[in-house]
Coordinates of C-alpha atoms in Angstrom, one line a residue:
X99 CA 4.4 33.0 -9.2
X100 CA 4.2 36.4 -10.7
X101 CA 2.6 37.2 -14.0
X102 CA 3.1 40.8 -15.2
X103 CA 0.4 40.6 -17.8
X104 CA -2.2 39.4 -15.4
X105 CA -3.5 42.8 -14.3
X106 CA -7.3 42.9 -14.4
X107 CA -8.1 45.7 -12.0
X108 CA -7.8 49.5 -12.5
X109 CA -5.3 51.5 -10.5
X110 CA -8.0 54.2 -10.2
X111 CA -9.1 52.9 -6.8
X112 CA -5.5 53.6 -5.5
X113 CA -6.2 57.3 -5.4
X114 CA -8.7 57.2 -2.5
X115 CA -7.6 59.2 0.6
X116 CA -10.0 58.0 3.2
X117 CA -8.4 57.2 6.6
X118 CA -8.3 53.9 8.4
X119 CA -11.4 52.6 10.1
X120 CA -11.8 53.2 13.8
X121 CA -9.7 51.3 16.3
X122 CA -12.6 49.1 17.4
X123 CA -13.2 48.1 13.8
X124 CA -9.6 47.3 13.2
X125 CA -9.5 45.0 16.2
X126 CA -12.5 43.1 15.1
X127 CA -11.9 39.9 13.0
X128 CA -12.9 40.7 9.4
X129 CA -12.8 38.5 6.4
X130 CA -13.2 39.9 2.8
X131 CA -11.1 37.3 0.9
X132 CA -7.8 39.2 1.5
X133 CA -5.0 37.8 3.6
X134 CA -4.5 40.1 6.5
X135 CA -2.4 39.6 9.6
X136 CA -5.1 40.9 11.9
X137 CA -6.9 37.6 11.1
X138 CA -3.7 35.4 11.0
X139 CA -2.0 34.3 14.2
X140 CA 1.8 35.1 14.0
X141 CA 3.2 34.9 17.6
X142 CA 6.6 36.3 16.9
X143 CA 8.9 37.2 19.8
X144 CA 11.5 39.9 20.3
X145 CA 15.0 38.5 20.9
X146 CA 15.8 38.2 24.5
X147 CA 18.6 40.7 25.4
X148 CA 20.2 38.0 27.6
X149 CA 20.8 35.8 24.5
X150 CA 24.3 35.9 23.3
X151 CA 25.6 34.8 19.9
X152 CA 23.9 34.4 16.6
X153 CA 20.6 32.5 16.2
X154 CA 20.5 29.5 14.0
X155 CA 17.7 28.5 11.7
X156 CA 15.8 26.6 14.4
X157 CA 16.0 29.5 16.9
X158 CA 14.5 31.8 14.2
X159 CA 11.7 29.4 13.4
X160 CA 10.8 29.4 17.0
X161 CA 11.1 33.1 17.5
X162 CA 9.3 34.0 14.2
X163 CA 6.3 31.9 15.3
X164 CA 6.5 29.0 12.8
X165 CA 6.6 26.3 15.4
X166 CA 6.7 25.4 19.1
X167 CA 8.4 22.5 20.8
X168 CA 6.0 20.0 22.5
X169 CA 8.5 17.5 23.7
X170 CA 12.1 16.4 22.9
X171 CA 12.2 16.0 19.1
X172 CA 8.5 16.7 18.7
X173 CA 7.1 20.0 17.4
X174 CA 3.8 21.8 16.8
X175 CA 3.4 23.7 13.6
X176 CA 1.8 27.1 13.9
X177 CA 0.0 28.9 11.0
X178 CA 3.1 30.3 9.4
X179 CA 4.8 26.9 9.5
X180 CA 1.8 25.2 8.2
X181 CA 1.6 27.5 5.2
X182 CA 5.2 26.7 4.3
X183 CA 4.4 23.0 4.7
X184 CA 1.3 23.2 2.6
X185 CA 3.3 25.0 -0.2
X186 CA 5.9 22.2 -0.2
X187 CA 3.1 19.6 -0.4
X188 CA 1.5 21.4 -3.4
X189 CA 4.8 21.4 -5.2
X190 CA 5.3 17.7 -4.5
X191 CA 1.8 17.0 -5.7
X192 CA 2.5 18.7 -9.0
X193 CA 5.6 16.8 -9.7
X194 CA 4.1 13.5 -8.5
X195 CA 1.2 14.0 -10.8
X196 CA 3.6 14.6 -13.7
X197 CA 5.1 11.1 -12.9
X198 CA 1.6 9.6 -13.1
X199 CA 1.5 8.8 -9.3
X200 CA -1.7 8.4 -7.3
X201 CA -1.9 9.8 -3.8
X202 CA -2.8 7.5 -0.8
X203 CA -2.9 8.0 2.9
X204 CA -1.7 5.0 5.0
X205 CA -2.2 4.5 8.7
X206 CA 0.6 5.5 11.1
X207 CA 0.1 2.1 12.8
X208 CA 1.9 -0.8 11.3
X209 CA 1.8 -4.5 12.2
X210 CA 4.9 -5.9 13.8
X211 CA 4.1 -9.2 12.0
X212 CA 4.7 -7.6 8.6
X213 CA 8.1 -6.2 9.7
X214 CA 9.1 -9.7 10.9
X215 CA 8.2 -11.2 7.6
X216 CA 10.4 -8.6 5.8
X217 CA 13.2 -9.1 8.2
X218 CA 13.5 -5.5 9.3
X219 CA 12.3 -5.9 12.9
X220 CA 15.2 -7.7 14.4
X221 CA 18.1 -5.6 15.8
X222 CA 16.2 -2.3 15.5
X223 CA 13.8 -2.5 18.4
X224 CA 15.2 0.7 20.1
X225 CA 14.3 2.8 17.0
X226 CA 10.6 2.0 17.2
X227 CA 7.7 3.4 19.2
X228 CA 5.9 0.1 20.0
X229 CA 2.5 -0.6 21.4
X230 CA -0.2 -3.3 22.0
X231 CA -3.9 -3.1 21.8
X232 CA -6.3 -4.6 24.3
X233 CA -6.1 -8.0 22.6
X234 CA -2.3 -7.9 22.9
X235 CA -1.8 -7.5 19.1
X236 CA 1.6 -5.8 18.5
X237 CA 1.9 -2.6 16.5
X238 CA 4.5 0.1 15.9
X239 CA 4.3 3.7 14.8
X240 CA 5.6 3.5 11.3
X241 CA 9.0 5.1 10.5
X242 CA 8.3 4.0 6.9
X243 CA 5.7 2.1 5.0
X244 CA 7.3 -0.4 2.6
X245 CA 5.7 -3.4 4.3
X246 CA 2.2 -2.0 4.4
X247 CA 2.1 -0.7 0.8
X248 CA 3.6 -3.9 -0.6
X249 CA 0.9 -5.9 1.2
X250 CA -1.8 -3.7 -0.2
X251 CA -0.6 -4.0 -3.8
X252 CA 0.0 -7.8 -3.4
X253 CA -3.7 -8.2 -2.5
X254 CA -4.9 -6.0 -5.4
X255 CA -2.6 -6.4 -8.3
X256 CA -2.2 -9.7 -10.1
X257 CA -1.4 -9.0 -13.8
X258 CA 1.4 -7.3 -15.6
X259 CA -1.3 -5.2 -17.3
X260 CA -1.9 -3.4 -14.0
X261 CA 1.7 -2.2 -13.9
X262 CA 3.6 0.1 -13.7
X263 CA 2.0 1.5 -10.6
X264 CA 3.2 4.6 -8.7
X265 CA 1.7 5.4 -5.3
X266 CA 2.7 8.2 -2.9
X267 CA 1.7 9.8 0.3
X268 CA 2.5 12.7 2.6
X269 CA 2.3 11.5 6.2
X270 CA 3.8 11.7 9.7
X271 CA 6.6 9.2 10.6
X272 CA 8.0 8.2 13.9
X273 CA 11.5 7.2 15.0
X274 CA 12.6 7.0 18.6
X275 CA 15.8 9.0 18.2
X276 CA 18.3 8.5 21.0
X277 CA 19.4 12.1 20.7
X278 CA 17.0 14.4 18.9
X279 CA 18.8 17.6 17.9
X280 CA 18.8 20.6 15.6
X281 CA 15.0 21.0 15.7
X282 CA 13.3 19.7 12.6
X283 CA 16.5 18.3 11.2
X284 CA 16.5 15.3 13.6
X285 CA 13.2 14.8 15.3
X286 CA 11.2 11.9 16.7
X287 CA 8.1 12.8 14.7
X288 CA 8.5 14.1 11.2
X289 CA 6.6 14.6 7.9
X290 CA 7.7 12.8 4.8
X291 CA 6.6 12.2 1.2
X292 CA 7.0 8.6 0.2
X293 CA 6.7 7.4 -3.4
X294 CA 6.5 3.6 -4.0
X295 CA 6.9 2.3 -7.5
X296 CA 6.1 -1.2 -8.9
X297 CA 7.3 -2.6 -12.2
X298 CA 7.2 -6.1 -13.8
X299 CA 10.9 -6.3 -14.6
X300 CA 14.1 -4.9 -13.0
X301 CA 14.9 -3.1 -16.2
X302 CA 11.6 -1.3 -16.2
X303 CA 12.1 -0.5 -12.5
X304 CA 15.4 1.1 -13.3
X305 CA 13.8 3.2 -16.0
X306 CA 11.2 4.3 -13.4
X307 CA 14.1 5.1 -11.0
X308 CA 15.6 7.5 -13.5
X309 CA 12.2 9.2 -14.1
X310 CA 11.9 9.8 -10.4
X311 CA 15.4 11.2 -10.2
X312 CA 14.4 13.7 -12.9
X313 CA 11.3 14.6 -11.0
X314 CA 13.3 15.2 -7.9
X315 CA 15.7 17.5 -9.8
X316 CA 12.7 19.4 -11.2
X317 CA 11.2 19.8 -7.7
X318 CA 14.5 21.0 -6.2
X319 CA 15.2 23.4 -9.2
X320 CA 11.8 25.0 -8.5
X321 CA 13.0 25.9 -4.9
X322 CA 15.9 27.8 -6.4
X323 CA 18.2 26.6 -3.6
X324 CA 21.7 25.0 -4.3
X325 CA 21.5 21.3 -3.8
X326 CA 23.8 18.3 -4.1
X327 CA 23.1 14.8 -5.4
X328 CA 25.3 12.0 -4.2
X329 CA 25.6 8.2 -4.6
X330 CA 24.6 6.7 -1.2
X331 CA 24.4 3.6 0.9
X332 CA 21.0 1.9 0.9
X333 CA 21.4 0.8 4.5
X334 CA 18.5 -1.0 6.0
X335 CA 16.1 -0.1 3.2
X336 CA 17.7 -2.7 0.9
X337 CA 19.0 -2.7 -2.7
X338 CA 22.3 -1.5 -4.0
X339 CA 21.3 1.6 -6.0
X340 CA 20.4 4.8 -4.2
X341 CA 21.0 8.6 -4.3
X342 CA 20.7 11.2 -1.6
X343 CA 19.6 14.8 -2.2
X344 CA 21.2 17.5 0.1
X345 CA 21.3 21.1 0.9
X346 CA 24.9 22.2 1.6
X347 CA 25.0 23.4 5.2
X348 CA 27.5 23.6 8.1
X349 CA 24.7 22.2 10.3
X350 CA 24.6 19.0 8.2
X351 CA 25.5 15.6 9.6
X352 CA 26.5 14.2 6.2
X353 CA 29.6 14.9 4.2
X354 CA 29.3 14.9 0.4
X355 CA 32.5 14.3 -1.5
X356 CA 32.8 15.8 -5.0
X357 CA 35.3 16.3 -7.7
X358 CA 36.3 19.6 -9.3
X359 CA 36.9 18.0 -12.7
X360 CA 34.2 15.3 -13.3
X361 CA 30.6 14.6 -12.0
X362 CA 31.8 12.3 -9.2
X363 CA 29.7 12.8 -6.1
X364 CA 29.3 10.4 -3.2
X365 CA 28.3 10.3 0.4
X366 CA 31.3 9.8 2.7
X367 CA 29.7 6.6 3.9
X368 CA 30.3 5.0 0.5
X369 CA 33.7 6.6 -0.4
X370 CA 36.7 4.4 -1.1
X371 CA 39.8 6.2 -2.2
X372 CA 42.4 4.8 -4.5
X373 CA 45.8 6.1 -5.7
X374 CA 48.7 4.9 -7.8
X375 CA 52.1 4.9 -6.1
X376 CA 54.1 8.1 -6.9
X377 CA 57.8 8.4 -7.3
X378 CA 59.4 10.0 -4.2
X379 CA 56.2 9.7 -2.1
X380 CA 57.0 9.9 1.6
X381 CA 55.9 7.0 3.7
X382 CA 53.8 7.8 6.8
X383 CA 54.0 6.5 10.3
X384 CA 51.4 3.8 11.1
X385 CA 48.8 3.4 13.7
X386 CA 46.9 0.2 14.5
X387 CA 43.3 -0.9 14.5
X388 CA 41.8 -4.2 15.4
X389 CA 38.5 -5.8 14.5
X390 CA 37.2 -9.4 14.7
X391 CA 35.2 -11.5 12.3
X392 CA 31.6 -12.4 13.0
X393 CA 32.6 -16.0 13.9
X394 CA 35.4 -14.7 16.2
X395 CA 37.9 -16.9 14.4
X396 CA 39.9 -14.2 12.7
X397 CA 41.5 -11.0 13.9
X398 CA 41.7 -8.2 11.4
X399 CA 44.9 -6.1 12.1
X400 CA 44.9 -2.8 10.1
X401 CA 47.9 -0.6 9.6
X402 CA 47.0 2.9 8.4
X403 CA 48.6 6.4 8.4
X404 CA 48.9 8.1 11.7
X405 CA 46.7 11.3 12.3
X406 CA 44.2 10.2 9.6
X407 CA 40.8 8.8 10.1
X408 CA 40.1 5.1 9.3
X409 CA 37.5 4.5 6.6
X410 CA 35.2 1.9 8.0
X411 CA 33.4 1.5 4.7
X412 CA 36.6 0.6 2.9
X413 CA 37.5 -1.9 5.7
X414 CA 34.1 -3.6 5.3
X415 CA 34.4 -3.7 1.5
X416 CA 37.8 -5.4 1.8
X417 CA 36.8 -7.7 4.8
X418 CA 33.0 -8.2 4.6
X419 CA 33.0 -10.6 7.5
X420 CA 34.1 -7.9 10.0
X421 CA 31.9 -7.3 13.1
X422 CA 32.4 -3.6 13.9
X423 CA 30.2 -3.8 17.0
X424 CA 32.8 -5.6 19.1
X425 CA 34.8 -3.0 21.1
X426 CA 37.7 -5.2 22.5
X427 CA 38.3 -7.2 19.3
X428 CA 41.7 -8.5 20.4
X429 CA 40.5 -10.0 23.7
X430 CA 37.4 -11.4 22.0
X431 CA 39.6 -13.2 19.4
X432 CA 42.1 -14.5 22.0
X433 CA 39.3 -15.8 24.3
X434 CA 37.6 -17.6 21.3
X435 CA 40.9 -19.3 20.3
X436 CA 41.6 -20.4 23.9
X437 CA 38.1 -21.7 24.3
X438 CA 38.5 -23.9 21.3
X439 CA 42.1 -24.7 22.0
X440 CA 43.0 -23.6 18.5
X441 CA 45.5 -21.4 16.6
X442 CA 44.3 -17.8 16.1
X443 CA 44.2 -16.5 12.6
X444 CA 45.4 -12.9 12.0
X445 CA 44.5 -11.1 8.8
X446 CA 47.0 -8.3 8.2
X447 CA 45.8 -5.4 6.1
X448 CA 48.2 -2.5 5.5
X449 CA 47.7 0.9 3.8
X450 CA 50.3 1.3 1.0
X451 CA 51.4 4.7 2.4
X452 CA 52.7 3.5 5.8
X453 CA 56.3 2.7 6.8
X454 CA 57.2 -1.0 6.6
X455 CA 54.4 -2.2 4.2
X456 CA 56.9 -4.3 2.2
X457 CA 58.2 -5.7 5.5
X458 CA 54.7 -6.6 6.6
X459 CA 54.1 -8.5 3.3
X460 CA 57.5 -10.2 3.3
X461 CA 57.8 -10.9 7.0
X462 CA 54.3 -10.5 8.6
X463 CA 55.6 -11.9 11.9
X464 CA 57.6 -8.7 12.2
X465 CA 54.4 -6.9 12.8
X466 CA 53.6 -7.5 16.4
X467 CA 50.1 -7.8 18.0
X468 CA 50.0 -5.3 20.8
X469 CA 48.9 -7.1 24.0
X470 CA 49.4 -5.9 27.5
X471 CA 52.2 -8.1 28.6
X472 CA 53.9 -8.0 25.2
X473 CA 53.3 -11.6 24.3
X474 CA 50.2 -13.1 22.6
X475 CA 49.0 -16.1 24.7
X476 CA 48.0 -18.1 21.6
X477 CA 49.7 -19.4 18.5
X478 CA 49.1 -17.2 15.5
X479 CA 48.9 -17.9 11.8
X480 CA 48.9 -14.8 9.5
X481 CA 47.1 -14.1 6.3
X482 CA 47.9 -11.1 4.1
X483 CA 44.9 -9.2 2.8
X484 CA 45.8 -6.9 -0.1
X485 CA 44.1 -3.5 -0.1
X486 CA 42.7 -3.9 -3.6
X487 CA 39.2 -3.7 -5.0
X488 CA 38.4 -4.4 -8.6
X489 CA 42.1 -4.5 -9.4
X490 CA 42.8 -1.1 -7.9
X491 CA 44.8 -0.4 -4.8
X492 CA 42.6 1.5 -2.3
X493 CA 43.3 3.8 0.6
X494 CA 42.1 2.8 4.1
X495 CA 41.5 6.3 5.3
X496 CA 38.7 8.8 4.8
X497 CA 38.9 11.4 2.1
X498 CA 40.7 14.7 2.6
X499 CA 40.3 17.9 0.7
X500 CA 42.6 17.9 -2.3
X501 CA 42.9 14.1 -2.5
X502 CA 43.0 12.7 -6.1
X503 CA 39.6 11.8 -7.5
X504 CA 39.1 8.0 -7.8
X505 CA 37.0 8.5 -10.9
X506 CA 39.1 10.6 -13.2
X507 CA 42.8 11.3 -13.8
X508 CA 43.0 15.0 -13.1
X509 CA 40.4 15.9 -10.5
X510 CA 40.8 16.6 -6.8
X511 CA 38.2 16.2 -4.1
X512 CA 36.3 18.7 -2.1
X513 CA 34.3 17.9 1.1
X514 CA 31.0 19.6 1.9
X515 CA 28.9 19.2 5.0
X516 CA 25.2 18.8 4.0
X517 CA 21.7 18.1 5.2
X518 CA 19.9 15.2 3.6
X519 CA 16.4 16.2 2.4
X520 CA 15.6 13.4 0.0
X521 CA 16.6 9.8 -0.9
X522 CA 15.7 7.5 -3.8
X523 CA 16.1 3.7 -3.6
X524 CA 15.9 1.0 -6.2
X525 CA 14.7 -1.9 -4.1
X526 CA 14.3 -4.7 -6.6
X527 CA 12.6 -7.6 -4.9
X528 CA 13.7 -6.7 -1.4
X529 CA 10.1 -6.5 -0.2
X530 CA 8.1 -8.1 -2.9
X531 CA 9.8 -11.5 -2.4
X532 CA 9.2 -12.0 1.3
X533 CA 5.7 -10.4 1.1
X534 CA 4.7 -12.5 -1.9
X535 CA 4.0 -9.7 -4.4
X536 CA 3.9 -11.4 -7.8
X537 CA 2.0 -10.9 -11.0
X538 CA 1.4 -13.0 -14.1
X539 CA 3.7 -11.7 -16.9
X540 CA 3.1 -11.6 -20.6
X541 CA 4.1 -15.2 -20.9
X542 CA 1.5 -16.2 -18.2
X543 CA 4.3 -17.0 -15.7
X544 CA 4.6 -15.7 -12.2
X545 CA 7.0 -12.7 -11.9
X546 CA 8.2 -11.1 -8.7
X547 CA 7.5 -7.4 -8.9
X548 CA 10.5 -5.0 -8.9
X549 CA 10.1 -2.0 -6.6
X550 CA 11.5 1.4 -5.7
X551 CA 10.9 3.8 -2.8
X552 CA 11.6 7.5 -2.8
X553 CA 11.4 9.9 0.0
X554 CA 11.5 13.7 0.7
X555 CA 11.7 14.8 4.3
X556 CA 9.3 17.7 4.3
X557 CA 10.0 18.6 8.0
X558 CA 13.8 18.4 7.3
X559 CA 13.4 20.5 4.2
X560 CA 11.7 23.3 6.2
X561 CA 14.4 23.2 8.8
X562 CA 17.2 23.0 6.3
X563 CA 15.8 25.9 4.1
X564 CA 15.4 28.1 7.2
X565 CA 19.0 27.5 8.2
X566 CA 20.4 27.8 4.7
X567 CA 19.2 31.4 4.1
X568 CA 18.9 32.9 7.5
X569 CA 20.9 36.1 8.4
X570 CA 21.2 38.4 11.4
X571 CA 17.8 40.0 10.7
X572 CA 15.8 36.8 10.4
X573 CA 14.7 34.1 8.0
X574 CA 14.8 34.4 4.2
X575 CA 12.4 32.0 2.5
X576 CA 12.6 30.9 -1.2
X577 CA 9.6 32.5 -3.0
X578 CA 8.1 29.1 -3.9
X579 CA 7.5 28.1 -0.2
X580 CA 7.4 31.4 1.7
X581 CA 4.4 31.7 4.0
X582 CA 3.4 34.8 2.0
X583 CA 5.4 35.9 -1.0
X584 CA 4.8 39.6 -0.4
X585 CA 3.9 41.7 2.7
X586 CA 2.1 45.0 2.3
X587 CA 2.9 47.6 5.0
X588 CA 1.5 51.1 5.1
X589 CA 1.9 54.3 7.1
X590 CA -1.1 55.7 8.9
X591 CA -1.5 58.4 6.2
X592 CA -2.3 55.9 3.5
X593 CA -6.0 55.0 3.1
X594 CA -7.1 51.4 3.6
X595 CA -8.8 51.6 0.2
X596 CA -5.4 52.2 -1.4
X597 CA -3.9 49.3 0.4
X598 CA -6.8 47.0 -0.6
X599 CA -6.5 48.1 -4.2
X600 CA -2.8 47.5 -4.3
X601 CA -3.4 44.0 -2.8
X602 CA -6.0 43.3 -5.4
X603 CA -3.6 44.3 -8.2
X604 CA -0.9 42.0 -6.8
X605 CA -3.4 39.2 -6.2
X606 CA -4.7 39.4 -9.8
X607 CA -1.2 39.1 -11.0
X608 CA -0.7 35.8 -9.2
X609 CA 1.2 37.3 -6.2
X610 CA 0.7 35.6 -2.9
X611 CA 0.3 38.7 -0.8
X612 CA -0.8 39.7 2.7
X613 CA -1.6 43.0 4.5
X614 CA 0.0 43.8 7.8
X615 CA -3.0 45.8 9.3
X616 CA -2.1 45.2 12.9
X617 CA -2.0 48.1 15.4
X618 CA 1.7 48.4 15.6
X619 CA 4.3 51.1 14.7
X620 CA 5.7 51.0 11.2
X621 CA 9.3 50.2 12.4
X622 CA 8.0 47.2 14.4
X623 CA 6.1 45.9 11.4
X624 CA 9.2 46.1 9.2
X625 CA 11.4 44.4 11.7
X626 CA 8.8 41.7 12.1
X627 CA 8.6 41.2 8.4
X628 CA 12.4 40.8 8.3
X629 CA 12.2 38.2 11.1
X630 CA 9.5 36.1 9.4
X631 CA 11.4 36.3 6.1
X632 CA 8.9 37.3 3.4
X633 CA 10.7 37.5 0.0
X634 CA 9.2 40.9 -0.8
X635 CA 8.0 43.8 1.4
X636 CA 6.0 46.6 -0.3
X637 CA 5.8 49.8 1.7
X638 CA 3.1 52.4 1.0
X639 CA 4.3 55.6 2.7
X640 CA 5.3 59.1 1.9
X641 CA 6.3 58.4 -1.7
X642 CA 2.8 56.9 -2.3
X643 CA 1.1 60.1 -1.2
X644 CA 3.5 62.3 -3.3
X645 CA 3.9 60.4 -6.5
X646 CA 2.1 57.1 -6.3
X647 CA 5.3 55.1 -5.8
X648 CA 6.0 52.3 -3.3
X649 CA 9.2 51.2 -1.6
X650 CA 10.0 47.7 -2.8
X651 CA 12.3 45.7 -0.4
X652 CA 14.0 42.3 -1.0
X653 CA 16.6 41.7 1.6
X654 CA 17.9 38.5 0.0
X655 CA 18.8 40.4 -3.2
X656 CA 19.8 43.6 -1.4
X657 CA 17.0 45.5 -3.1
X658 CA 15.4 48.7 -1.5
X659 CA 14.1 51.0 -4.2
X660 CA 11.2 53.2 -5.1
X661 CA 8.9 51.8 -7.8
X662 CA 5.9 53.4 -9.5
X663 CA 2.7 51.6 -8.8
X664 CA 2.2 50.8 -12.4
X665 CA 5.6 49.1 -12.7
X666 CA 5.5 47.2 -9.4
X667 CA 4.3 43.8 -10.7
X668 CA 6.7 43.8 -13.6
X669 CA 9.6 44.7 -11.3
X670 CA 8.7 41.9 -8.8
X671 CA 8.4 39.4 -11.7
X672 CA 11.9 40.3 -12.8
X673 CA 13.3 39.8 -9.3
X674 CA 11.3 36.7 -8.6
X675 CA 13.3 34.8 -11.2
X676 CA 16.2 34.8 -8.7
X677 CA 14.1 33.9 -5.7

């Protein structure tokens, strides 16, 4: 941060006119407490002329020397990248401390036996990196640590007086992604912050959940980047209450649906649209979708508007027994009925907007089952499934821009691609129950602890922030996590003493500055600074020699102006409020 009242050094030293030291001295590594690029490895690369098209955030991270790829989905962080990562960790530490959380560091190796006890091992084998030791004990590289932290707490905490408890870590995680892509946004090794919370009652756990949500908002506000918060699916983590935190980005794999009139915001995975019938509304031609129940006894036949995408989440909400993994649902259903010499049950579900909905309800036999020879080889009984949830008629298709909001009377929906960078989950007893985490409550009775888990993808945040602000010249880091907040660049006519004195003034004011003292032409240094994406560039050149003024550059704000040395810190503090 910048503090304009933090000046403690005199500007008198800025009037020295001694020239740079000899070339041999400049090449030697020298440490005097100042950040200087001659001592800091920044292996930036010039764009290859054969490259066509614009570079994305990942391309720029590679070319600007923040990281290098080791293997598919696995990356090495270089000094610039590590400085960004460390700054994010420091911000996280600050906000976790304000929550009263204690920091731990758990092993990357996790026991398969614990995952079997929690029920999360089955059906997910392909996602794990698995290994055995010389005694054939089975382990996996942890993609997350709920089982391990729950076991630790179960062995150490036995009374309600020891709760609430909040533990967090920043650690590497592993997931054997089938198709790693977009650099840090979907890798096989990644850095995450995990916070695990433990409370005596569900009510207290929900209060903790809201406190964590506030802490996440404060953390993201400090980055000064636009973000979205959406209701989300808890998935394999468990529980029914969760929220995702996103940066809006065309590179994103999620779609966040929001309303222009109310605070409705939800991940597309959870969206179920609803609409009251309108006078004169035109019916739409139908298309067909088949699915089969898990016991293979029922065929779900869905009629929905042609040229629109089916909403699988709405289908599952209406017909929870559906098995979406079966590709040829019709043949599977027919084969099961023939094997048991039984009548096949068809469940007919029709979107209210399609042609012939009333006919389907009044005469369901008029809606054929589309088999190859035109005749279904088994007898069929038909059940009608109304597309209603909680008394409201729902749509069977995904949201489209401009659709009515299901939460308010006047709003319309917008759709935004986004990159998920955080997720909060209220877990309840999802892990504490199978792993025997109980405490004696105030009535001296055993109570199963209510938990929450809350993550921030640090690697993903780096990749998403890089992509969000990049332009044709290079990266553009938020001031809070930039590798250096300010880069000092000087022409050969400016003395090293002047540069050092300017650095000291900025440093004393709380500015995270560095000096580019490498043996390179001035134009090369400025282009390199643009590529790396320092928020501020301060140039000591001709104006410095003439009137003790510097050129202050801030590409993100479109600033390029001369500023007197005495006014520089104040001017930067003013601009920093927007960075």
